[in-house]
Tab-separated table of C-alpha atoms and ligand atoms in Angstrom:
chain	number	residue	atom	x	y	z
A	30	MET	CA	49.931	51.394	42.151
A	31	ALA	CA	51.057	55.100	42.880
A	32	GLN	CA	48.212	56.169	40.781
A	33	VAL	CA	45.770	54.877	43.100
A	34	LEU	CA	47.297	55.708	46.243
A	35	GLN	CA	46.518	59.160	45.555
A	36	LYS	CA	42.489	58.292	45.148
A	37	ARG	CA	39.886	58.149	47.760
A	38	LEU	CA	38.271	55.201	47.059
A	39	ALA	CA	34.559	54.390	48.106
A	40	PHE	CA	32.835	50.658	48.507
A	41	ILE	CA	29.649	50.841	48.378
A	42	GLY	CA	28.219	47.752	49.629
A	43	ALA	CA	30.294	45.936	52.421
A	44	GLY	CA	29.819	42.440	51.537
A	45	ASN	CA	31.940	39.494	50.759
A	46	MET	CA	33.422	40.998	48.158
A	47	ALA	CA	33.943	44.663	48.753
A	48	ASN	CA	35.839	42.808	51.452
A	49	ALA	CA	38.689	40.795	49.663
A	50	ILE	CA	38.997	43.586	47.795
A	51	ILE	CA	39.559	46.089	50.538
A	52	GLY	CA	41.774	42.914	52.505
A	53	GLY	CA	43.679	42.827	49.343
A	54	LEU	CA	44.318	47.141	49.234
A	55	ARG	CA	45.621	46.666	52.700
A	56	GLN	CA	47.728	44.397	52.840
A	57	GLN	CA	49.191	46.121	50.161
A	58	GLY	CA	49.953	49.065	51.733
A	59	LEU	CA	47.040	51.183	50.628
A	60	ALA	CA	46.416	53.760	53.065
A	61	ALA	CA	43.719	53.023	55.615
A	62	ASP	CA	42.556	56.631	55.241
A	63	LEU	CA	41.944	56.440	51.351
A	64	ILE	CA	39.293	53.840	51.771
A	65	TYR	CA	35.630	54.329	52.662
A	66	ALA	CA	32.918	51.848	52.485
A	67	SER	CA	28.659	51.922	53.207
A	68	ASN	CA	26.725	49.500	54.220
A	69	PRO	CA	23.137	49.307	55.988
A	70	GLU	CA	24.522	47.184	58.355
A	71	ALA	CA	26.285	48.942	61.230
A	72	SER	CA	27.692	45.116	62.675
A	73	ILE	CA	29.515	44.744	59.033
A	74	LEU	CA	31.117	48.013	58.885
A	75	ALA	CA	32.272	48.103	63.016
A	76	GLU	CA	34.427	44.700	61.754
A	77	LEU	CA	35.614	46.752	58.558
A	78	GLN	CA	36.671	49.092	61.012
A	79	GLN	CA	38.095	47.351	63.412
A	80	THR	CA	40.209	44.962	60.667
A	81	TYR	CA	41.090	47.340	58.217
A	82	GLY	CA	41.331	51.153	60.083
A	83	ILE	CA	38.875	52.302	56.945
A	84	HIS	CA	36.474	54.956	57.048
A	85	THR	CA	33.023	53.474	57.394
A	86	GLN	CA	29.281	54.732	57.640
A	87	THR	CA	25.375	53.641	57.026
A	88	SER	CA	25.320	56.278	54.630
A	89	ASN	CA	26.156	55.298	50.817
A	90	LEU	CA	25.685	59.275	50.041
A	91	GLU	CA	28.355	60.203	52.954
A	92	VAL	CA	31.000	58.191	51.722
A	93	ALA	CA	30.319	58.443	48.164
A	94	ARG	CA	30.865	62.248	48.356
A	95	GLN	CA	34.366	61.484	49.877
A	96	ALA	CA	35.775	59.576	46.828
A	97	GLU	CA	36.915	59.776	43.363
A	98	ILE	CA	36.106	56.421	42.502
A	99	TRP	CA	33.192	54.492	43.786
A	100	VAL	CA	33.242	50.843	43.702
A	101	LEU	CA	29.752	49.643	43.415
A	102	ALA	CA	29.591	46.122	45.295
A	103	VAL	CA	25.802	45.630	45.763
A	104	LYS	CA	23.997	42.064	44.874
A	105	PRO	CA	22.555	42.889	41.384
A	106	GLN	CA	18.796	43.400	42.484
A	107	ILE	CA	20.021	45.997	44.604
A	108	LEU	CA	21.749	47.881	42.352
A	109	ARG	CA	19.044	50.179	40.687
A	110	GLN	CA	18.133	51.492	43.934
A	111	VAL	CA	21.678	52.374	44.969
A	112	CYS	CA	22.187	53.760	41.432
A	113	GLN	CA	19.456	56.201	41.856
A	114	GLU	CA	20.027	57.712	45.787
A	115	LEU	CA	23.486	58.420	44.039
A	116	SER	CA	22.289	60.198	40.973
A	117	ALA	CA	22.446	63.325	41.318
A	118	LEU	CA	25.426	63.145	43.107
A	119	ALA	CA	27.498	61.219	40.428
A	120	ARG	CA	26.159	63.919	37.840
A	121	GLN	CA	27.199	66.585	40.155
A	122	GLN	CA	30.775	64.829	40.921
A	123	ARG	CA	31.201	63.285	38.107
A	124	PRO	CA	33.678	60.284	39.741
A	125	LEU	CA	34.457	57.293	38.316
A	126	ILE	CA	32.265	54.300	38.811
A	127	ILE	CA	33.078	50.639	38.678
A	128	SER	CA	30.412	48.463	39.275
A	129	ILE	CA	31.532	44.486	39.878
A	130	ALA	CA	27.690	43.484	39.912
A	131	ALA	CA	27.415	40.385	37.921
A	132	GLY	CA	25.237	40.921	35.027
A	133	VAL	CA	24.814	44.344	35.135
A	134	THR	CA	25.223	46.396	31.803
A	135	LEU	CA	26.721	49.624	31.732
A	136	GLU	CA	23.858	50.883	29.725
A	137	MET	CA	21.574	50.119	32.551
A	138	LEU	CA	24.400	51.719	35.012
A	139	GLY	CA	23.917	54.706	32.830
A	140	ASP	CA	20.164	54.497	32.560
A	141	TRP	CA	19.875	53.930	36.956
A	142	LEU	CA	22.520	56.764	37.247
A	143	GLY	CA	20.129	59.546	34.901
A	144	ALA	CA	22.914	59.838	32.183
A	145	GLN	CA	24.757	58.016	29.858
A	146	ASP	CA	28.315	60.005	29.720
A	147	LEU	CA	28.845	59.018	33.291
A	148	PRO	CA	32.490	57.247	33.120
A	149	LEU	CA	32.120	53.671	33.900
A	150	ILE	CA	33.517	50.813	34.344
A	151	ARG	CA	32.187	47.019	34.316
A	152	CYS	CA	34.255	45.102	36.544
A	153	MET	CA	34.043	41.140	37.126
A	154	PRO	CA	36.874	40.447	40.393
A	155	ASN	CA	36.850	37.528	42.302
A	156	THR	CA	37.423	36.811	46.455
A	157	PRO	CA	41.015	35.703	45.728
A	158	ALA	CA	41.692	39.041	45.947
A	159	LEU	CA	41.940	39.170	50.060
A	160	VAL	CA	45.077	37.113	49.029
A	161	GLY	CA	46.296	39.393	46.114
A	162	ALA	CA	45.293	36.439	44.052
A	163	GLY	CA	42.332	38.038	42.484
A	164	ALA	CA	41.347	37.665	38.645
A	165	SER	CA	39.446	40.664	37.456
A	166	GLY	CA	38.102	41.330	34.088
A	167	LEU	CA	37.554	44.779	33.013
A	168	TYR	CA	35.288	46.784	30.398
A	169	ALA	CA	35.201	50.805	29.909
A	170	ASN	CA	32.621	53.013	28.744
A	171	ALA	CA	33.922	55.744	26.021
A	172	GLN	CA	33.797	58.114	28.889
A	173	VAL	CA	36.692	56.541	30.627
A	174	THR	CA	39.980	58.252	29.687
A	175	GLU	CA	42.851	56.798	29.826
A	176	GLU	CA	44.048	58.230	32.806
A	177	GLU	CA	40.842	56.358	34.785
A	178	LYS	CA	41.762	53.181	32.707
A	179	ALA	CA	45.148	53.425	34.319
A	180	SER	CA	43.735	53.376	37.879
A	181	ALA	CA	41.023	50.764	37.730
A	182	GLN	CA	44.078	48.939	35.837
A	183	ALA	CA	45.977	50.187	38.972
A	184	LEU	CA	43.392	49.489	41.988
A	185	MET	CA	42.723	45.924	39.974
A	186	GLN	CA	46.114	44.993	40.147
A	187	ALA	CA	47.217	45.839	43.361
A	188	VAL	CA	44.603	42.957	44.318
A	189	GLY	CA	45.967	40.133	41.781
A	190	ILE	CA	45.961	40.039	37.626
A	191	SER	CA	43.437	42.367	35.908
A	192	LEU	CA	42.712	42.050	32.204
A	193	TRP	CA	40.800	44.361	29.263
A	194	VAL	CA	38.328	42.658	27.517
A	195	GLU	CA	37.135	43.914	23.743
A	196	GLU	CA	33.346	43.547	24.390
A	197	GLU	CA	31.065	43.963	27.161
A	198	ALA	CA	29.682	40.765	26.167
A	199	LEU	CA	32.432	39.115	27.133
A	200	ILE	CA	32.174	39.797	30.986
A	201	ASP	CA	29.642	37.123	31.274
A	202	ALA	CA	32.222	35.125	30.501
A	203	VAL	CA	34.994	36.387	32.548
A	204	THR	CA	32.283	35.917	35.153
A	205	GLY	CA	31.886	32.165	34.197
A	206	ILE	CA	35.163	31.460	33.964
A	207	SER	CA	37.617	33.594	37.031
A	208	GLY	CA	34.213	35.535	39.027
A	209	SER	CA	32.743	32.471	40.134
A	210	GLY	CA	35.738	30.165	39.256
A	211	PRO	CA	37.266	29.962	42.358
A	212	ALA	CA	33.947	28.183	44.134
A	213	TYR	CA	35.335	25.433	41.012
A	214	PHE	CA	38.087	24.645	42.791
A	215	PHE	CA	36.989	25.248	45.941
A	216	LEU	CA	34.751	22.305	45.184
A	217	ALA	CA	37.641	20.083	43.591
A	218	MET	CA	38.736	20.368	46.869
A	219	GLU	CA	36.437	19.343	49.061
A	220	ALA	CA	35.676	16.442	46.656
A	221	LEU	CA	39.425	15.042	46.476
A	222	ALA	CA	39.540	15.455	50.234
A	223	ALA	CA	36.131	13.465	50.228
A	224	ALA	CA	37.176	11.054	48.125
A	225	GLY	CA	40.139	10.914	50.615
A	226	GLU	CA	38.543	10.229	53.574
A	227	ALA	CA	36.452	7.361	51.584
A	228	GLN	CA	39.647	5.928	51.593
A	229	GLY	CA	40.399	5.485	55.028
A	230	LEU	CA	42.106	8.952	56.207
A	231	THR	CA	40.995	10.927	58.920
A	232	PRO	CA	39.173	14.147	57.790
A	233	GLU	CA	42.403	16.167	58.367
A	234	VAL	CA	44.977	14.368	57.204
A	235	ALA	CA	42.446	14.107	53.897
A	236	ARG	CA	42.284	18.105	54.061
A	237	GLN	CA	45.470	18.535	54.233
A	238	LEU	CA	46.943	16.476	51.410
A	239	SER	CA	43.791	18.099	49.228
A	240	LEU	CA	44.473	21.869	49.895
A	241	GLN	CA	48.478	21.042	50.112
A	242	THR	CA	48.304	19.395	46.414
A	243	ALA	CA	45.776	21.811	44.746
A	244	LEU	CA	48.652	24.689	46.179
A	245	GLY	CA	51.388	22.935	44.762
A	246	ALA	CA	49.405	22.153	41.388
A	247	ALA	CA	48.484	26.165	41.320
A	248	ARG	CA	52.095	27.228	42.152
A	249	MET	CA	53.466	24.668	39.568
A	250	ALA	CA	50.882	25.946	36.819
A	251	CYS	CA	51.231	29.634	37.455
A	252	GLU	CA	55.761	29.856	38.423
A	253	ASN	CA	56.664	27.403	36.080
A	254	THR	CA	57.214	28.309	31.769
A	255	VAL	CA	55.994	24.371	30.997
A	256	ASP	CA	52.323	24.289	29.559
A	257	VAL	CA	49.683	22.653	31.866
A	258	ALA	CA	48.928	19.756	30.021
A	259	GLU	CA	52.697	18.693	30.070
A	260	LEU	CA	52.714	19.610	33.567
A	261	ARG	CA	49.750	17.139	33.868
A	262	ARG	CA	51.831	14.533	31.606
A	263	ARG	CA	54.942	14.352	33.868
A	264	VAL	CA	52.898	13.046	37.171
A	265	THR	CA	50.959	10.459	34.724
A	266	SER	CA	53.481	8.078	34.530
A	267	PRO	CA	52.493	5.094	31.766
A	268	LYS	CA	50.865	2.683	32.860
A	269	GLY	CA	50.692	4.148	36.508
A	270	THR	CA	48.335	5.277	38.897
A	271	THR	CA	47.461	8.763	37.722
A	272	GLU	CA	47.171	7.335	34.041
A	273	ARG	CA	43.915	5.265	35.598
A	274	ALA	CA	42.208	8.180	37.553
A	275	ILE	CA	42.741	10.711	34.433
A	276	GLN	CA	40.990	7.416	32.199
A	277	SER	CA	38.399	7.603	34.824
A	278	PHE	CA	37.849	11.358	34.397
A	279	GLU	CA	37.865	11.080	30.573
A	280	ALA	CA	35.511	8.751	30.785
A	281	ALA	CA	33.239	9.989	33.096
A	282	GLY	CA	33.435	13.420	30.683
A	283	LEU	CA	34.960	15.847	32.632
A	284	ARG	CA	36.002	18.382	30.246
A	285	GLN	CA	32.743	18.184	29.097
A	286	ILE	CA	31.503	18.758	32.483
A	287	TYR	CA	33.521	22.109	32.388
A	288	GLN	CA	31.996	23.159	29.234
A	289	ASP	CA	28.489	22.682	30.936
A	290	ALA	CA	29.493	24.407	34.471
A	291	VAL	CA	30.787	26.888	32.933
A	292	GLN	CA	27.543	27.871	30.060
A	293	ALA	CA	25.393	27.611	33.076
A	294	ALA	CA	27.324	30.357	34.592
A	295	VAL	CA	27.714	32.754	31.894
A	296	THR	CA	23.904	31.825	30.963
A	297	ARG	CA	22.952	32.830	34.349
A	298	SER	CA	24.986	36.272	34.146
A	299	GLN	CA	23.093	37.090	30.660
A	300	GLU	CA	19.607	36.243	32.772
A	301	LEU	CA	20.604	38.259	35.652
A	302	ALA	CA	20.739	41.142	32.959
A	303	GLN	CA	17.764	40.236	31.310
A	304	GLU	CA	15.560	40.009	35.082
A	305	LEU	CA	16.727	43.419	35.710
A	306	ALA	CA	15.890	44.993	32.555
A	307	ASN	CA	12.875	43.450	33.213
A	308	ALA	CA	12.207	44.407	36.068
A	309	SER	CA	13.511	48.165	35.207
A	310	LYS	CA	10.406	48.767	32.520
B	425	NAI	N1	31.051	37.275	45.972
B	425	NAI	C1	31.628	37.032	45.043
B	425	NAI	O1	32.980	35.801	44.560
B	425	NAI	C2	31.444	38.104	43.859
B	425	NAI	C3	31.069	38.769	43.622
B	425	NAI	N2	31.132	39.629	42.732
B	425	NAI	C4	29.394	40.842	42.791
B	425	NAI	O2	29.801	41.873	43.992
B	425	NAI	C5	28.741	41.841	44.561
B	425	NAI	C6	28.948	42.005	45.885
B	425	NAI	O3	28.328	40.032	46.060
B	425	NAI	P1	28.976	39.575	47.329
B	425	NAI	O4	30.051	40.464	48.025
B	425	NAI	O5	28.929	38.213	47.089
B	425	NAI	O6	27.429	39.814	48.356
B	425	NAI	P2	27.478	40.402	49.779
B	425	NAI	O7	25.657	40.011	50.158
B	425	NAI	O8	28.248	39.611	50.699
B	425	NAI	O9	27.277	42.049	49.890
B	425	NAI	C7	26.593	42.976	49.672
B	425	NAI	C8	26.536	43.667	50.821
B	425	NAI	O10	25.514	44.733	50.080
B	425	NAI	C9	25.153	44.848	51.255
B	425	NAI	N3	23.599	46.122	51.269
B	425	NAI	C10	22.413	45.855	50.670
B	425	NAI	N4	22.079	46.574	50.759
B	425	NAI	C11	22.697	48.153	50.910
B	425	NAI	C12	22.279	48.873	50.534
B	425	NAI	N5	21.241	49.699	49.909
B	425	NAI	N6	23.498	50.161	50.599
B	425	NAI	C13	24.622	49.541	50.651
B	425	NAI	N7	25.270	48.383	50.685
B	425	NAI	C14	23.883	47.248	50.949
B	425	NAI	C15	24.833	43.730	52.039
B	425	NAI	O11	24.625	44.350	53.322
B	425	NAI	C16	25.338	42.963	51.859
B	425	NAI	O12	26.498	43.270	53.380
B	425	NAI	C17	27.596	41.112	43.796
B	425	NAI	O13	27.075	41.836	42.360
B	425	NAI	C18	28.085	40.180	42.899
B	425	NAI	O14	27.784	40.370	41.950
B	425	NAI	C19	31.220	40.019	41.650
B	425	NAI	C20	32.475	38.919	41.751
B	425	NAI	C21	32.957	38.142	42.595
B	426	LIG	O1	28.240	33.552	42.174
B	426	LIG	C1	27.628	35.037	41.835
B	426	LIG	O2	26.647	35.762	41.462
B	426	LIG	C2	28.730	35.822	42.200
B	426	LIG	C3	29.275	36.627	40.877
B	426	LIG	C4	30.303	35.873	40.307
B	426	LIG	C5	30.874	35.360	42.164
B	426	LIG	N1	29.812	35.372	42.759
């Protein structure tokens, strides 16, 4: 973090994910003065400015001009236009450019920015960054220096864990596991609460029991040195209630359901790359 504290950050696109990272950085004590964000919607910027005290502008160029690190946080389908808008400045200013867009390859980014020799990082974060519990995967091109890698690592570590992958294609796997992953756990919490309601609990009691159980299980899994499968076994008394529930999950093919769901997300990430490449032709 010490290194990033010296750097000015520009978030180009200030939606859900940028918000989560900015919120996490502010909670970690990063000075508001070092953070800039742009978005076409003035109302979004006003809220960000009010909540976090950061610099905001509707102009991407003005915000980018201020910063040494750019975080490209627009939807994949808009990123080409944004890169083209910033390309001359990128070549002149040579910031470290971090894209968090799903499915957008470093080669596409280089094409859209008009130069393949810019320092570019592909990063796949997730929204729990907002509460300092994010998980990010990172991949850098050959132009990124060790110092810049350390800055990107420190930036993402300020809001959670941050891991480098060895091949760019593995960012699609990261997207399928942790980028989209919070939604899988939210769905599990919704489903467990709904099952509680079906058993006669009030919605509020079912919701609280579901959420607290998810929190407790996640904390035990992360804070304990014991493997999660062993933690599961410790809940599962022989001939008891959990055993029946786990048998029901296994019979329904839950493990395969996870494999299929992650594969669907990874395939979509690859498809996005293909669609964006076709649209660039
Ligand atoms: N939401 C998530 O959980 C995650 C999202 N991502 C990636 O982050 C990126 C942003 O996703 P979200 O924040 O969910 O989307 P979002 O739609 O909430 O945010 C994008 C923002 O960009 C703004 N925008 C539109 N055109 C613009 C332009 N020309 N210049 C600047 N800003 C512009 C929009 O007004 C919007 O506020 C996507 O590429 C997505 O793949 C990555 C990991 C997780
Ligand atoms: O759903 C999406 O496409 C983005 C990328 C990962 C999480 N949200």
